[in-house]
Structure formats: C-alpha cells, structure tokens
Amino acid sequence: MTRILFVGQKPETVDFSDPALPPGFDAEKINAGIAVAVAKIGERGWEGDTCMITPDEAGRDMLEKKLEEAAYDCVVIGGGLRIPPKSLALFEMVVNSVHKAAPGAKIAFNTRPEDTAEAAARQLNAG
C-alpha cells in the first residue's frame, strides 16, 4: 500500500500575525484542512500519516522519530513550513530530515492542507 506522510507546523504554534500568511488563517481552519487532507489521502486508497511539528528542536526530533516508524513513498511538506520567510530555517530542517531519514521517499509540496493528496499524486505519478 502507498504510504504518505504529511508534515506541517502544529497549527497552535503558528504566528498568524505574520503578513506572509494568507489573511483569515487560524489554527481551526488549518486543522480542518488537515482533516480534509487525511480524508483525500484515504479516498485514493493510500495510508496517510500526519506529523505536525513545533518550530524547535523538539519538532525535528518528532519528525525524525515519525520517519523512522515507517517507510514512506512520499512526504508532503506543507506550505506553512516553506512560504513564510521567517520559517526558512524550519523548512530547511524538515527537508534535510526527510532527505536523511527517508532517502527513497518522493518529496512533494502542497499549497494548502486540502491539496496534500494532489501534491503526493504529482510526485508518485511522475516516477
């Protein structure tokens, strides 16, 4: 079975005052989007896991532990980790952790939680 990991920042730790984020975003909306993502992954017949990390060393440890738990076919990195400029170091940490712990996994990027399955499909169908 195809296995997908969706990595994002734990919504409750996001600085929603950052002007780089879309207006009107809040933790509740992001959590709702994550639920949609998980459902869409399941609709494709894939097994999906999420890993919502904190923006610190504990987040890196959480991600690395999650990557050790299973072999993933694709890791989708959420837009909240790569779009805000002040998240650059966190984004780099995530990419390097995935590269190190899951070198065989495709890496995909979503634009919002709801298009996570589509992001994974782009990479899985490309290979």
mmCIF file of C-alpha atoms in Angstrom:
data_model
loop_
_atom_site.group_PDB
_atom_site.id
_atom_site.type_symbol
_atom_site.label_atom_id
_atom_site.label_comp_id
_atom_site.label_asym_id
_atom_site.label_seq_id
_atom_site.Cartn_x
_atom_site.Cartn_y
_atom_site.Cartn_z
ATOM 1 C CA MET A 1 0.000 0.000 0.000
ATOM 2 C CA THR A 2 1.209 3.508 -0.803
ATOM 3 C CA ARG A 3 2.089 5.422 2.333
ATOM 4 C CA ILE A 4 2.093 9.212 2.610
ATOM 5 C CA LEU A 5 3.398 11.452 5.391
ATOM 6 C CA PHE A 6 2.047 14.996 5.599
ATOM 7 C CA VAL A 7 4.417 17.281 7.545
ATOM 8 C CA GLY A 8 3.359 20.697 8.750
ATOM 9 C CA GLN A 9 3.751 23.082 11.618
ATOM 10 C CA LYS A 10 1.467 22.407 14.554
ATOM 11 C CA PRO A 11 -1.293 24.977 13.901
ATOM 12 C CA GLU A 12 -1.394 26.130 17.508
ATOM 13 C CA THR A 13 2.258 27.260 17.226
ATOM 14 C CA VAL A 14 1.835 29.384 14.067
ATOM 15 C CA ASP A 15 2.271 33.161 14.311
ATOM 16 C CA PHE A 16 -0.863 34.274 12.489
ATOM 17 C CA SER A 17 0.208 37.922 12.717
ATOM 18 C CA ASP A 18 2.871 37.210 10.060
ATOM 19 C CA PRO A 19 1.843 39.205 6.959
ATOM 20 C CA ALA A 20 3.304 36.443 4.732
ATOM 21 C CA LEU A 21 0.412 34.182 5.742
ATOM 22 C CA PRO A 22 -2.936 34.386 3.966
ATOM 23 C CA PRO A 23 -5.385 36.654 5.783
ATOM 24 C CA GLY A 24 -8.007 34.914 7.873
ATOM 25 C CA PHE A 25 -5.967 31.803 8.588
ATOM 26 C CA ASP A 26 -6.207 30.422 12.097
ATOM 27 C CA ALA A 27 -5.490 27.127 13.850
ATOM 28 C CA GLU A 28 -9.086 25.933 13.496
ATOM 29 C CA LYS A 29 -9.075 26.423 9.715
ATOM 30 C CA ILE A 30 -5.729 24.691 9.355
ATOM 31 C CA ASN A 31 -6.858 21.740 11.482
ATOM 32 C CA ALA A 32 -9.992 21.454 9.319
ATOM 33 C CA GLY A 33 -7.776 21.444 6.217
ATOM 34 C CA ILE A 34 -5.597 18.720 7.696
ATOM 35 C CA ALA A 35 -8.702 16.586 8.247
ATOM 36 C CA VAL A 36 -9.651 17.092 4.583
ATOM 37 C CA ALA A 37 -6.122 16.111 3.546
ATOM 38 C CA VAL A 38 -6.244 12.885 5.544
ATOM 39 C CA ALA A 39 -9.654 12.018 4.064
ATOM 40 C CA LYS A 40 -8.489 12.658 0.483
ATOM 41 C CA ILE A 41 -5.398 10.509 1.018
ATOM 42 C CA GLY A 42 -7.646 7.691 2.227
ATOM 43 C CA GLU A 43 -10.017 8.150 -0.737
ATOM 44 C CA ARG A 44 -7.095 7.371 -3.034
ATOM 45 C CA GLY A 45 -6.567 4.083 -1.208
ATOM 46 C CA TRP A 46 -3.366 5.285 0.405
ATOM 47 C CA GLU A 47 -2.349 5.082 4.027
ATOM 48 C CA GLY A 48 -1.724 8.548 5.404
ATOM 49 C CA ASP A 49 0.042 9.814 8.480
ATOM 50 C CA THR A 50 0.470 13.354 9.714
ATOM 51 C CA CYS A 51 3.307 14.914 11.651
ATOM 52 C CA MET A 52 2.551 18.414 12.859
ATOM 53 C CA ILE A 53 5.764 19.686 14.392
ATOM 54 C CA THR A 54 6.712 22.527 16.673
ATOM 55 C CA PRO A 55 9.203 25.090 15.312
ATOM 56 C CA ASP A 56 12.096 23.960 17.501
ATOM 57 C CA GLU A 57 14.459 21.063 18.206
ATOM 58 C CA ALA A 58 11.597 19.032 19.660
ATOM 59 C CA GLY A 59 9.842 19.358 16.302
ATOM 60 C CA ARG A 60 12.886 17.987 14.490
ATOM 61 C CA ASP A 61 13.062 15.084 16.925
ATOM 62 C CA MET A 62 9.347 14.399 16.429
ATOM 63 C CA LEU A 63 9.762 14.352 12.637
ATOM 64 C CA GLU A 64 12.814 12.108 12.699
ATOM 65 C CA LYS A 65 11.039 9.656 15.016
ATOM 66 C CA LYS A 66 7.991 9.605 12.730
ATOM 67 C CA LEU A 67 10.175 8.955 9.680
ATOM 68 C CA GLU A 68 11.789 6.008 11.469
ATOM 69 C CA GLU A 69 8.400 4.415 12.230
ATOM 70 C CA ALA A 70 7.501 3.576 8.625
ATOM 71 C CA ALA A 71 8.748 3.593 5.042
ATOM 72 C CA TYR A 72 7.004 6.420 3.195
ATOM 73 C CA ASP A 73 6.514 6.583 -0.547
ATOM 74 C CA CYS A 74 6.018 10.331 -0.441
ATOM 75 C CA VAL A 75 6.465 13.057 2.157
ATOM 76 C CA VAL A 76 4.358 16.170 1.556
ATOM 77 C CA ILE A 77 5.724 19.312 3.200
ATOM 78 C CA GLY A 78 3.061 21.889 3.961
ATOM 79 C CA GLY A 79 3.042 25.434 2.663
ATOM 80 C CA GLY A 80 3.101 26.847 6.177
ATOM 81 C CA LEU A 81 6.632 25.486 6.558
ATOM 82 C CA ARG A 82 8.011 26.929 3.346
ATOM 83 C CA ILE A 83 6.036 30.067 2.461
ATOM 84 C CA PRO A 84 6.674 32.480 5.355
ATOM 85 C CA PRO A 85 10.236 33.836 5.007
ATOM 86 C CA LYS A 86 10.823 33.599 8.747
ATOM 87 C CA SER A 87 10.215 29.826 8.518
ATOM 88 C CA LEU A 88 13.217 29.260 6.233
ATOM 89 C CA ALA A 89 15.370 27.560 8.879
ATOM 90 C CA LEU A 90 12.468 25.302 9.901
ATOM 91 C CA PHE A 91 11.798 24.427 6.250
ATOM 92 C CA GLU A 92 15.476 23.570 5.690
ATOM 93 C CA MET A 93 15.461 21.376 8.789
ATOM 94 C CA VAL A 94 12.412 19.482 7.525
ATOM 95 C CA VAL A 95 13.844 18.927 4.040
ATOM 96 C CA ASN A 96 17.183 17.755 5.434
ATOM 97 C CA SER A 97 15.498 15.442 7.957
ATOM 98 C CA VAL A 98 13.392 13.850 5.218
ATOM 99 C CA HIS A 99 16.412 13.537 2.933
ATOM 100 C CA LYS A 100 18.403 11.835 5.710
ATOM 101 C CA ALA A 101 15.740 9.569 7.226
ATOM 102 C CA ALA A 102 13.700 8.704 4.119
ATOM 103 C CA PRO A 103 16.067 8.939 1.142
ATOM 104 C CA GLY A 104 13.819 6.791 -1.051
ATOM 105 C CA ALA A 105 10.698 8.875 -0.492
ATOM 106 C CA LYS A 106 9.483 11.366 -3.048
ATOM 107 C CA ILE A 107 9.126 14.890 -1.652
ATOM 108 C CA ALA A 108 6.110 16.991 -2.578
ATOM 109 C CA PHE A 109 4.842 20.421 -1.591
ATOM 110 C CA ASN A 110 1.244 21.452 -1.110
ATOM 111 C CA THR A 111 -0.189 24.961 -1.337
ATOM 112 C CA ARG A 112 -2.763 24.391 1.410
ATOM 113 C CA PRO A 113 -3.687 21.380 3.532
ATOM 114 C CA GLU A 114 -6.595 20.418 1.274
ATOM 115 C CA ASP A 115 -4.364 19.766 -1.773
ATOM 116 C CA THR A 116 -1.948 17.426 0.017
ATOM 117 C CA ALA A 117 -3.187 14.294 -1.790
ATOM 118 C CA GLU A 118 -2.857 16.037 -5.155
ATOM 119 C CA ALA A 119 0.700 17.089 -4.299
ATOM 120 C CA ALA A 120 1.611 13.493 -3.448
ATOM 121 C CA ALA A 121 -0.059 12.215 -6.616
ATOM 122 C CA ARG A 122 2.022 14.582 -8.776
ATOM 123 C CA GLN A 123 5.210 13.010 -7.449
ATOM 124 C CA LEU A 124 4.027 9.412 -7.289
ATOM 125 C CA ASN A 125 2.714 9.540 -10.853
ATOM 126 C CA ALA A 126 5.881 11.256 -12.074
ATOM 127 C CA GLY A 127 8.077 8.342 -11.083
#
